[in-house]
Amino acid sequence: SAASLAMPSGGGPSWKAAATTLALPGDARTVEDIPGLNINGSSEADFMGRKELPFAALNALVEQAAMRTNNHLVALMMDHYALGEHCLALRRFLLLGQGDFVESLLDMAGSELSRNASDVYRHQLQGVLDMAVRQTNAQFCSPDVLARLGVKLLQPSAGEKAWDIFLLDYAINSPLHVVFTPAALQKYDRAFAFLWRLRRVSHGLAGCWSQQMVLQRHLVSWLPKLRSRAPELRMEMRQTLHKCACLRNEIHHFVQNIQSYVMCEVLETSWAKLQRGWKKSLDLDQVIAEHQQYLSSLEEGAFLAPRTEPVLTAIIALLGLALEFTELHDQVCSSAFEAVEVLHSEPDGPMPFARSLAEGRAQIDQLGASFLARLQSLLRALEAQATLGQVSADLRFLICRLDFNGYYENKRPLR
């Protein structure tokens, strides 16, 4: 029959007893059908009189089977398919956690990425990427991880440089795509674009410092000749280089604080929470949820979430000014080097570089004023977030570090 109702010994149907047992076609109907059944410490003999399977026993068995299946699935994803290793690879490469690899890639790809976007091809940058891997500790990653690492170029627009369309790519296949969904990978791409711009600016400022130190050492030996031969050029060169150094230090202070906040307070903290969450995960749904929470924390902390868009806009504008400064700094140093070379090759010749250095100093002053205004705008945007109670203690500390001595506060115009 399709259903079996338990009948009490008195003869009449007992609906209370019937509600506790139910057997369907194809289901286990007696305790003999389920080997090893042991509910609440009862032995098999306790059920022999009724020969039916209680609802409580069926529910417990289903829960046990589901728990074993979920544990096996999580272990399979973590161990056999190396979910944790691939997530670590995404952090190292797409989130720029592998510092030596990032610096090497910036050094070798800089000239190629400075070209127009339409003149750069993926296979060229792939070769540069492979070289950067071989020259750094990234070479010790597993062959499977390195085989998945590649280059992706966005569709170029008019006037864009290759810097603007360059992305690192990480190939994801089944079953990893259950966790690393296309939507999740898009978030990784957005985070990479922001962090890559930060590292590019930081790398460019370090190059400016190195270039100016070389120039300063070069000028030491020529200082007496400059003082007697072209005192106006010497004074102009000294003032211009001093302006460059001051503005470079100011921009470097801003960039290093933003980068330190994102990489340490945001990325490291979110990664630690993800690892703790995965260790406690009992099923695949929890694993996916923990990874989504990890990406959400990255978006919030790195100003990539919709509600922090004003902050991101202000930071991008400041980074753009920083890149303009690196280009202007190169021009100023080139003019200074040329002046010294002319003095060396033509001791009695004309020295027409004072005017170009003066123009460079005027451009630096203008750039410094724009940077000041943009940074004050950023501080106001951060303070507005704090007023709305939408920021953490780490972000409040970032606000304090950006203006630790009240310099930008005192520079604000009175209303």
PDB file of C-alpha atoms in Angstrom, residues 23 41 53 80 101 112 129 155 158 165 221 228 263 325-327 359 381 391 405:
ATOM      1  CA  ALA A  23       6.256   4.956   4.681  1.00  0.00           C
ATOM      2  CA  GLY A  41      20.677   5.196  22.239  1.00  0.00           C
ATOM      3  CA  LEU A  53      10.477   4.060  10.705  1.00  0.00           C
ATOM      4  CA  HIS A  80      41.387  18.694  -4.199  1.00  0.00           C
ATOM      5  CA  PHE A 101      56.526  41.027  -8.480  1.00  0.00           C
ATOM      6  CA  GLU A 112      55.447  49.547 -23.104  1.00  0.00           C
ATOM      7  CA  LEU A 129      54.567  39.436 -17.369  1.00  0.00           C
ATOM      8  CA  GLN A 155      38.716  48.201 -25.298  1.00  0.00           C
ATOM      9  CA  ALA A 158      40.689  57.805 -28.153  1.00  0.00           C
ATOM     10  CA  ILE A 165      43.475  49.525 -20.353  1.00  0.00           C
ATOM     11  CA  SER A 221      81.023  69.358  -8.781  1.00  0.00           C
ATOM     12  CA  SER A 228      80.745  82.408 -11.319  1.00  0.00           C
ATOM     13  CA  MET A 263      46.831  47.342   1.828  1.00  0.00           C
ATOM     14  CA  PHE A 325      53.898  66.107 -11.476  1.00  0.00           C
ATOM     15  CA  THR A 326      56.127  63.158 -12.421  1.00  0.00           C
ATOM     16  CA  GLU A 327      56.079  64.251 -16.060  1.00  0.00           C
ATOM     17  CA  GLU A 359      58.485  78.324 -16.507  1.00  0.00           C
ATOM     18  CA  ALA A 381      34.431  64.107   1.620  1.00  0.00           C
ATOM     19  CA  VAL A 391      33.387  54.967   8.510  1.00  0.00           C
ATOM     20  CA  ASN A 405      49.382  68.760  12.073  1.00  0.00           C
TER      21      ASN A 405
END
